[in-house]
PDB file of N, CA and C in Angstrom:
ATOM      1  N   UNK P   1      16.308   8.457  28.315  1.00 75.00           N
ATOM      2  CA  UNK P   1      15.200   8.315  29.232  1.00 75.00           C
ATOM      3  C   UNK P   1      15.155   6.833  29.662  1.00 75.00           C
ATOM      4  N   UNK P   2      15.739   6.641  30.825  1.00 88.00           N
ATOM      5  CA  UNK P   2      15.804   5.220  31.367  1.00 88.00           C
ATOM      6  C   UNK P   2      14.446   4.651  31.835  1.00 88.00           C
ATOM      7  N   UNK P   3      14.222   3.487  31.508  1.00 94.00           N
ATOM      8  CA  UNK P   3      13.036   2.712  31.989  1.00 94.00           C
ATOM      9  C   UNK P   3      13.369   2.281  33.481  1.00 94.00           C
ATOM     10  N   UNK P   4      12.527   2.633  34.378  1.00 96.00           N
ATOM     11  CA  UNK P   4      12.804   2.192  35.776  1.00 96.00           C
ATOM     12  C   UNK P   4      11.940   1.082  36.173  1.00 96.00           C
ATOM     13  N   UNK P   5      10.848   0.816  35.369  1.00 97.00           N
ATOM     14  CA  UNK P   5      10.016  -0.253  35.661  1.00 97.00           C
ATOM     15  C   UNK P   5       9.046  -0.581  34.495  1.00 97.00           C
ATOM     16  N   UNK P   6       8.549  -1.776  34.469  1.00 97.00           N
ATOM     17  CA  UNK P   6       7.555  -2.085  33.433  1.00 97.00           C
ATOM     18  C   UNK P   6       6.725  -3.257  33.973  1.00 97.00           C
ATOM     19  N   UNK P   7       5.429  -3.281  33.661  1.00 97.00           N
ATOM     20  CA  UNK P   7       4.479  -4.278  34.043  1.00 97.00           C
ATOM     21  C   UNK P   7       3.233  -4.184  33.164  1.00 97.00           C
ATOM     22  N   UNK P   8       2.659  -5.277  32.772  1.00 97.00           N
ATOM     23  CA  UNK P   8       1.388  -5.288  32.028  1.00 97.00           C
ATOM     24  C   UNK P   8       1.390  -4.342  30.755  1.00 97.00           C
ATOM     25  N   UNK P   9       2.536  -4.251  30.138  1.00 97.00           N
ATOM     26  CA  UNK P   9       2.614  -3.402  28.962  1.00 97.00           C
ATOM     27  C   UNK P   9       2.836  -1.915  29.219  1.00 97.00           C
ATOM     28  N   UNK P  10       3.004  -1.569  30.472  1.00 98.00           N
ATOM     29  CA  UNK P  10       3.094  -0.205  30.931  1.00 98.00           C
ATOM     30  C   UNK P  10       4.538   0.029  31.141  1.00 98.00           C
ATOM     31  N   UNK P  11       5.157   1.056  30.540  1.00 98.00           N
ATOM     32  CA  UNK P  11       6.562   1.420  30.726  1.00 98.00           C
ATOM     33  C   UNK P  11       6.645   2.655  31.606  1.00 98.00           C
ATOM     34  N   UNK P  12       7.480   2.617  32.611  1.00 97.00           N
ATOM     35  CA  UNK P  12       7.692   3.760  33.471  1.00 97.00           C
ATOM     36  C   UNK P  12       9.114   4.325  33.281  1.00 97.00           C
ATOM     37  N   UNK P  13       9.215   5.562  32.947  1.00 95.00           N
ATOM     38  CA  UNK P  13      10.456   6.281  32.723  1.00 95.00           C
ATOM     39  C   UNK P  13      10.718   7.395  33.718  1.00 95.00           C
ATOM     40  N   UNK P  14      11.950   7.759  33.867  1.00 92.00           N
ATOM     41  CA  UNK P  14      12.224   8.907  34.690  1.00 92.00           C
ATOM     42  C   UNK P  14      13.428   9.628  33.941  1.00 92.00           C
ATOM     43  N   UNK P  15      13.251  10.939  33.789  1.00 85.00           N
ATOM     44  CA  UNK P  15      14.264  11.721  33.168  1.00 85.00           C
ATOM     45  C   UNK P  15      15.199  12.436  34.152  1.00 85.00           C
ATOM     46  N   UNK P  16      16.368  12.587  33.732  1.00 77.00           N
ATOM     47  CA  UNK P  16      17.302  13.367  34.531  1.00 77.00           C
ATOM     48  C   UNK P  16      17.175  14.816  34.107  1.00 77.00           C
ATOM     49  N   UNK P  17      16.964  15.724  35.154  1.00 70.00           N
ATOM     50  CA  UNK P  17      16.836  17.150  34.861  1.00 70.00           C
ATOM     51  C   UNK P  17      18.140  17.845  34.980  1.00 70.00           C
ATOM     52  N   UNK P  18      18.683  18.234  33.845  1.00 66.00           N
ATOM     53  CA  UNK P  18      19.944  18.878  33.829  1.00 66.00           C
ATOM     54  C   UNK P  18      19.704  20.374  33.800  1.00 66.00           C
ATOM     55  N   UNK P  19      20.219  21.206  34.700  1.00 60.00           N
ATOM     56  CA  UNK P  19      20.146  22.645  34.737  1.00 60.00           C
ATOM     57  C   UNK P  19      18.957  23.156  35.383  1.00 60.00           C
ATOM     58  N   UNK P  20      18.318  22.386  36.334  1.00 57.00           N
ATOM     59  CA  UNK P  20      17.230  22.937  37.101  1.00 57.00           C
ATOM     60  C   UNK P  20      16.027  21.964  37.069  1.00 57.00           C
ATOM     61  N   UNK P  21      15.181  22.149  37.950  1.00 56.00           N
ATOM     62  CA  UNK P  21      13.970  21.281  38.144  1.00 56.00           C
ATOM     63  C   UNK P  21      12.774  21.979  37.582  1.00 56.00           C
ATOM     64  N   UNK P  22      12.075  21.258  36.658  1.00 58.00           N
ATOM     65  CA  UNK P  22      10.887  21.882  36.061  1.00 58.00           C
ATOM     66  C   UNK P  22       9.579  21.469  36.728  1.00 58.00           C
ATOM     67  N   UNK P  23       9.630  20.466  37.605  1.00 64.00           N
ATOM     68  CA  UNK P  23       8.464  19.938  38.280  1.00 64.00           C
ATOM     69  C   UNK P  23       8.958  19.300  39.586  1.00 64.00           C
ATOM     70  N   UNK P  24       8.088  18.875  40.440  1.00 82.00           N
ATOM     71  CA  UNK P  24       8.395  18.112  41.576  1.00 82.00           C
ATOM     72  C   UNK P  24       8.668  16.720  41.089  1.00 82.00           C
ATOM     73  N   UNK P  25       9.234  15.829  41.920  1.00 89.00           N
ATOM     74  CA  UNK P  25       9.560  14.505  41.491  1.00 89.00           C
ATOM     75  C   UNK P  25       8.428  13.796  40.764  1.00 89.00           C
ATOM     76  N   UNK P  26       8.695  13.247  39.615  1.00 91.00           N
ATOM     77  CA  UNK P  26       7.651  12.719  38.764  1.00 91.00           C
ATOM     78  C   UNK P  26       8.112  11.613  37.862  1.00 91.00           C
ATOM     79  N   UNK P  27       7.197  10.843  37.280  1.00 94.00           N
ATOM     80  CA  UNK P  27       7.548   9.835  36.321  1.00 94.00           C
ATOM     81  C   UNK P  27       6.743  10.068  35.033  1.00 94.00           C
ATOM     82  N   UNK P  28       7.195   9.345  33.960  1.00 95.00           N
ATOM     83  CA  UNK P  28       6.546   9.448  32.695  1.00 95.00           C
ATOM     84  C   UNK P  28       6.122   8.001  32.402  1.00 95.00           C
ATOM     85  N   UNK P  29       4.846   7.840  31.931  1.00 97.00           N
ATOM     86  CA  UNK P  29       4.287   6.526  31.637  1.00 97.00           C
ATOM     87  C   UNK P  29       3.941   6.443  30.211  1.00 97.00           C
ATOM     88  N   UNK P  30       4.209   5.274  29.610  1.00 98.00           N
ATOM     89  CA  UNK P  30       3.748   4.997  28.259  1.00 98.00           C
ATOM     90  C   UNK P  30       3.080   3.693  28.266  1.00 98.00           C
ATOM     91  N   UNK P  31       1.902   3.707  27.598  1.00 98.00           N
ATOM     92  CA  UNK P  31       1.178   2.430  27.374  1.00 98.00           C
ATOM     93  C   UNK P  31       0.598   2.531  26.009  1.00 98.00           C
ATOM     94  N   UNK P  32       0.999   1.699  25.031  1.00 98.00           N
ATOM     95  CA  UNK P  32       0.603   1.762  23.605  1.00 98.00           C
ATOM     96  C   UNK P  32       0.716   3.170  23.161  1.00 98.00           C
ATOM     97  N   UNK P  33      -0.336   3.819  22.657  1.00 98.00           N
ATOM     98  CA  UNK P  33      -0.238   5.138  22.159  1.00 98.00           C
ATOM     99  C   UNK P  33      -0.437   6.229  23.170  1.00 98.00           C
ATOM    100  N   UNK P  34      -0.675   5.823  24.425  1.00 98.00           N
ATOM    101  CA  UNK P  34      -0.969   6.783  25.537  1.00 98.00           C
ATOM    102  C   UNK P  34       0.356   7.193  26.294  1.00 98.00           C
ATOM    103  N   UNK P  35       0.392   8.405  26.719  1.00 97.00           N
ATOM    104  CA  UNK P  35       1.493   8.915  27.533  1.00 97.00           C
ATOM    105  C   UNK P  35       0.924   9.754  28.650  1.00 97.00           C
ATOM    106  N   UNK P  36       1.622   9.752  29.781  1.00 97.00           N
ATOM    107  CA  UNK P  36       1.138  10.500  30.947  1.00 97.00           C
ATOM    108  C   UNK P  36       2.362  10.825  31.821  1.00 97.00           C
ATOM    109  N   UNK P  37       2.320  11.982  32.389  1.00 93.00           N
ATOM    110  CA  UNK P  37       3.337  12.381  33.418  1.00 93.00           C
ATOM    111  C   UNK P  37       2.557  12.516  34.746  1.00 93.00           C
ATOM    112  N   UNK P  38       3.150  11.984  35.808  1.00 93.00           N
ATOM    113  CA  UNK P  38       2.410  12.039  37.151  1.00 93.00           C
ATOM    114  C   UNK P  38       3.461  12.124  38.209  1.00 93.00           C
ATOM    115  N   UNK P  39       3.138  12.931  39.227  1.00 91.00           N
ATOM    116  CA  UNK P  39       4.086  13.100  40.370  1.00 91.00           C
ATOM    117  C   UNK P  39       4.124  11.765  41.125  1.00 91.00           C
ATOM    118  N   UNK P  40       5.159  11.635  41.937  1.00 90.00           N
ATOM    119  CA  UNK P  40       5.307  10.426  42.751  1.00 90.00           C
ATOM    120  C   UNK P  40       4.353  10.474  43.931  1.00 90.00           C
ATOM    121  N   UNK P  41       3.501  11.581  44.082  1.00 89.00           N
ATOM    122  CA  UNK P  41       2.460  11.660  45.017  1.00 89.00           C
ATOM    123  C   UNK P  41       1.180  11.212  44.361  1.00 89.00           C
ATOM    124  N   UNK P  42       1.220  11.000  43.051  1.00 88.00           N
ATOM    125  CA  UNK P  42       0.008  10.582  42.273  1.00 88.00           C
ATOM    126  C   UNK P  42      -0.801  11.667  41.611  1.00 88.00           C
ATOM    127  N   UNK P  43      -0.274  12.897  41.542  1.00 91.00           N
ATOM    128  CA  UNK P  43      -0.957  13.942  40.886  1.00 91.00           C
ATOM    129  C   UNK P  43      -0.594  14.046  39.388  1.00 91.00           C
ATOM    130  N   UNK P  44      -1.611  14.071  38.546  1.00 92.00           N
ATOM    131  CA  UNK P  44      -1.415  14.147  37.131  1.00 92.00           C
ATOM    132  C   UNK P  44      -0.820  15.477  36.702  1.00 92.00           C
ATOM    133  N   UNK P  45       0.242  15.399  35.898  1.00 91.00           N
ATOM    134  CA  UNK P  45       0.863  16.596  35.385  1.00 91.00           C
ATOM    135  C   UNK P  45       0.381  16.831  33.951  1.00 91.00           C
ATOM    136  N   UNK P  46       0.330  15.770  33.091  1.00 93.00           N
ATOM    137  CA  UNK P  46      -0.126  15.856  31.705  1.00 93.00           C
ATOM    138  C   UNK P  46      -0.373  14.491  31.143  1.00 93.00           C
ATOM    139  N   UNK P  47      -1.153  14.487  30.060  1.00 96.00           N
ATOM    140  CA  UNK P  47      -1.422  13.268  29.313  1.00 96.00           C
ATOM    141  C   UNK P  47      -2.537  12.501  29.902  1.00 96.00           C
ATOM    142  N   UNK P  48      -2.733  11.265  29.388  1.00 96.00           N
ATOM    143  CA  UNK P  48      -3.840  10.404  29.760  1.00 96.00           C
ATOM    144  C   UNK P  48      -3.430   8.950  29.622  1.00 96.00           C
ATOM    145  N   UNK P  49      -4.053   8.084  30.361  1.00 97.00           N
ATOM    146  CA  UNK P  49      -3.970   6.619  30.300  1.00 97.00           C
ATOM    147  C   UNK P  49      -5.350   6.053  30.284  1.00 97.00           C
ATOM    148  N   UNK P  50      -5.559   4.864  29.755  1.00 98.00           N
ATOM    149  CA  UNK P  50      -6.891   4.228  29.959  1.00 98.00           C
ATOM    150  C   UNK P  50      -7.116   4.008  31.406  1.00 98.00           C
ATOM    151  N   UNK P  51      -8.346   3.925  31.841  1.00 97.00           N
ATOM    152  CA  UNK P  51      -8.699   3.879  33.237  1.00 97.00           C
ATOM    153  C   UNK P  51      -8.047   2.682  33.979  1.00 97.00           C
ATOM    154  N   UNK P  52      -8.049   1.546  33.344  1.00 97.00           N
ATOM    155  CA  UNK P  52      -7.523   0.337  33.975  1.00 97.00           C
ATOM    156  C   UNK P  52      -6.013   0.497  34.257  1.00 97.00           C
ATOM    157  N   UNK P  53      -5.251   0.957  33.233  1.00 97.00           N
ATOM    158  CA  UNK P  53      -3.798   1.148  33.390  1.00 97.00           C
ATOM    159  C   UNK P  53      -3.471   2.344  34.372  1.00 97.00           C
ATOM    160  N   UNK P  54      -4.351   3.291  34.420  1.00 96.00           N
ATOM    161  CA  UNK P  54      -4.090   4.409  35.428  1.00 96.00           C
ATOM    162  C   UNK P  54      -4.279   3.859  36.855  1.00 96.00           C
ATOM    163  N   UNK P  55      -5.259   2.974  37.051  1.00 96.00           N
ATOM    164  CA  UNK P  55      -5.378   2.377  38.309  1.00 96.00           C
ATOM    165  C   UNK P  55      -4.200   1.528  38.767  1.00 96.00           C
ATOM    166  N   UNK P  56      -3.676   0.800  37.760  1.00 97.00           N
ATOM    167  CA  UNK P  56      -2.487  -0.048  37.999  1.00 97.00           C
ATOM    168  C   UNK P  56      -1.306   0.853  38.415  1.00 97.00           C
ATOM    169  N   UNK P  57      -1.112   1.887  37.677  1.00 97.00           N
ATOM    170  CA  UNK P  57       0.015   2.868  38.012  1.00 97.00           C
ATOM    171  C   UNK P  57      -0.194   3.426  39.330  1.00 97.00           C
ATOM    172  N   UNK P  58      -1.430   3.892  39.681  1.00 96.00           N
ATOM    173  CA  UNK P  58      -1.680   4.481  40.965  1.00 96.00           C
ATOM    174  C   UNK P  58      -1.316   3.406  42.111  1.00 96.00           C
ATOM    175  N   UNK P  59      -1.772   2.222  41.966  1.00 96.00           N
ATOM    176  CA  UNK P  59      -1.397   1.175  42.984  1.00 96.00           C
ATOM    177  C   UNK P  59       0.136   0.969  43.047  1.00 96.00           C
ATOM    178  N   UNK P  60       0.739   0.944  41.898  1.00 97.00           N
ATOM    179  CA  UNK P  60       2.225   0.814  41.942  1.00 97.00           C
ATOM    180  C   UNK P  60       2.943   1.918  42.605  1.00 97.00           C
ATOM    181  N   UNK P  61       2.480   3.207  42.326  1.00 96.00           N
ATOM    182  CA  UNK P  61       3.113   4.353  42.953  1.00 96.00           C
ATOM    183  C   UNK P  61       2.891   4.300  44.500  1.00 96.00           C
ATOM    184  N   UNK P  62       1.672   3.880  44.960  1.00 95.00           N
ATOM    185  CA  UNK P  62       1.479   3.758  46.404  1.00 95.00           C
ATOM    186  C   UNK P  62       2.377   2.760  47.010  1.00 95.00           C
ATOM    187  N   UNK P  63       2.622   1.659  46.357  1.00 95.00           N
ATOM    188  CA  UNK P  63       3.485   0.634  46.974  1.00 95.00           C
ATOM    189  C   UNK P  63       4.913   1.082  46.996  1.00 95.00           C
ATOM    190  N   UNK P  64       5.359   1.851  45.952  1.00 96.00           N
ATOM    191  CA  UNK P  64       6.796   2.181  45.759  1.00 96.00           C
ATOM    192  C   UNK P  64       7.112   3.664  45.985  1.00 96.00           C
ATOM    193  N   UNK P  65       6.254   4.390  46.682  1.00 93.00           N
ATOM    194  CA  UNK P  65       6.462   5.844  46.838  1.00 93.00           C
ATOM    195  C   UNK P  65       7.861   6.228  47.353  1.00 93.00           C
ATOM    196  N   UNK P  66       8.312   5.574  48.400  1.00 94.00           N
ATOM    197  CA  UNK P  66       9.617   5.842  48.974  1.00 94.00           C
ATOM    198  C   UNK P  66      10.750   5.490  47.948  1.00 94.00           C
ATOM    199  N   UNK P  67      10.606   4.365  47.334  1.00 96.00           N
ATOM    200  CA  UNK P  67      11.628   4.009  46.316  1.00 96.00           C
ATOM    201  C   UNK P  67      11.692   4.957  45.181  1.00 96.00           C
ATOM    202  N   UNK P  68      10.510   5.489  44.769  1.00 95.00           N
ATOM    203  CA  UNK P  68      10.429   6.424  43.704  1.00 95.00           C
ATOM    204  C   UNK P  68      11.156   7.711  44.043  1.00 95.00           C
ATOM    205  N   UNK P  69      10.936   8.186  45.229  1.00 93.00           N
ATOM    206  CA  UNK P  69      11.629   9.402  45.761  1.00 93.00           C
ATOM    207  C   UNK P  69      13.128   9.195  45.768  1.00 93.00           C
ATOM    208  N   UNK P  70      13.602   8.086  46.266  1.00 94.00           N
ATOM    209  CA  UNK P  70      14.985   7.740  46.231  1.00 94.00           C
ATOM    210  C   UNK P  70      15.525   7.725  44.813  1.00 94.00           C
ATOM    211  N   UNK P  71      14.792   7.086  43.873  1.00 94.00           N
ATOM    212  CA  UNK P  71      15.241   6.894  42.530  1.00 94.00           C
ATOM    213  C   UNK P  71      15.301   8.265  41.838  1.00 94.00           C
ATOM    214  N   UNK P  72      14.403   9.214  42.157  1.00 91.00           N
ATOM    215  CA  UNK P  72      14.345  10.536  41.567  1.00 91.00           C
ATOM    216  C   UNK P  72      15.652  11.296  41.962  1.00 91.00           C
ATOM    217  N   UNK P  73      15.960  11.265  43.311  1.00 89.00           N
ATOM    218  CA  UNK P  73      17.094  11.964  43.764  1.00 89.00           C
ATOM    219  C   UNK P  73      18.435  11.432  43.335  1.00 89.00           C
ATOM    220  N   UNK P  74      18.477  10.039  43.292  1.00 91.00           N
ATOM    221  CA  UNK P  74      19.696   9.366  42.796  1.00 91.00           C
ATOM    222  C   UNK P  74      19.955   9.689  41.351  1.00 91.00           C
ATOM    223  N   UNK P  75      18.911   9.722  40.535  1.00 90.00           N
ATOM    224  CA  UNK P  75      19.111  10.012  39.087  1.00 90.00           C
ATOM    225  C   UNK P  75      19.499  11.476  38.965  1.00 90.00           C
ATOM    226  N   UNK P  76      18.812  12.446  39.634  1.00 84.00           N
ATOM    227  CA  UNK P  76      19.019  13.826  39.423  1.00 84.00           C
ATOM    228  C   UNK P  76      20.317  14.345  40.158  1.00 84.00           C
ATOM    229  N   UNK P  77      20.794  13.658  41.166  1.00 85.00           N
ATOM    230  CA  UNK P  77      21.990  14.152  41.840  1.00 85.00           C
ATOM    231  C   UNK P  77      23.198  13.383  41.411  1.00 85.00           C
ATOM    232  N   UNK P  78      23.104  12.108  41.108  1.00 85.00           N
ATOM    233  CA  UNK P  78      24.250  11.252  40.834  1.00 85.00           C
ATOM    234  C   UNK P  78      24.208  10.628  39.456  1.00 85.00           C
ATOM    235  N   UNK P  79      23.099  10.784  38.770  1.00 86.00           N
ATOM    236  CA  UNK P  79      22.955  10.126  37.394  1.00 86.00           C
ATOM    237  C   UNK P  79      22.736   8.598  37.578  1.00 86.00           C
ATOM    238  N   UNK P  80      22.449   8.120  38.746  1.00 90.00           N
ATOM    239  CA  UNK P  80      22.251   6.654  38.951  1.00 90.00           C
ATOM    240  C   UNK P  80      20.852   6.336  38.669  1.00 90.00           C
ATOM    241  N   UNK P  81      20.610   5.243  37.891  1.00 92.00           N
ATOM    242  CA  UNK P  81      19.257   4.791  37.510  1.00 92.00           C
ATOM    243  C   UNK P  81      19.004   3.646  38.514  1.00 92.00           C
ATOM    244  N   UNK P  82      17.892   3.799  39.292  1.00 93.00           N
ATOM    245  CA  UNK P  82      17.433   2.713  40.149  1.00 93.00           C
ATOM    246  C   UNK P  82      16.211   2.107  39.544  1.00 93.00           C
ATOM    247  N   UNK P  83      16.214   0.754  39.311  1.00 96.00           N
ATOM    248  CA  UNK P  83      15.074   0.046  38.842  1.00 96.00           C
ATOM    249  C   UNK P  83      14.168  -0.296  40.035  1.00 96.00           C
ATOM    250  N   UNK P  84      12.869  -0.314  39.680  1.00 96.00           N
ATOM    251  CA  UNK P  84      11.877  -0.619  40.691  1.00 96.00           C
ATOM    252  C   UNK P  84      10.978  -1.781  40.213  1.00 96.00           C
ATOM    253  N   UNK P  85      10.745  -2.678  41.004  1.00 96.00           N
ATOM    254  CA  UNK P  85       9.922  -3.845  40.655  1.00 96.00           C
ATOM    255  C   UNK P  85       8.537  -3.483  40.233  1.00 96.00           C
ATOM    256  N   UNK P  86       8.064  -4.146  39.161  1.00 95.00           N
ATOM    257  CA  UNK P  86       6.735  -3.865  38.665  1.00 95.00           C
ATOM    258  C   UNK P  86       5.664  -4.612  39.432  1.00 95.00           C
ATOM    259  N   UNK P  87       4.463  -4.562  39.049  1.00 94.00           N
ATOM    260  CA  UNK P  87       3.396  -5.320  39.663  1.00 94.00           C
ATOM    261  C   UNK P  87       3.471  -6.718  39.140  1.00 94.00           C
ATOM    262  N   UNK P  88       3.000  -7.642  39.859  1.00 87.00           N
ATOM    263  CA  UNK P  88       2.949  -9.071  39.409  1.00 87.00           C
ATOM    264  C   UNK P  88       1.560  -9.525  39.424  1.00 87.00           C
TER     265      UNK P  88
END
């Protein structure tokens, strides 16, 4: 599970889906004991984050939506991990 970005203690992961797609393009987020999966369009799939960290992730997704889509397809088609800059 490669980390594609991290900022303010938030880790953003993307899994390679081998043998089929189980969801639309999405990311996995970890912050302390919290975990969440969210689409690159910002729709929650599962889990929870504290309100402040969720707002940071939402802002990051809005800024990097096109890069996230490219990273998803690069990982799932070619196995290439593309890192995306975090928030500063």
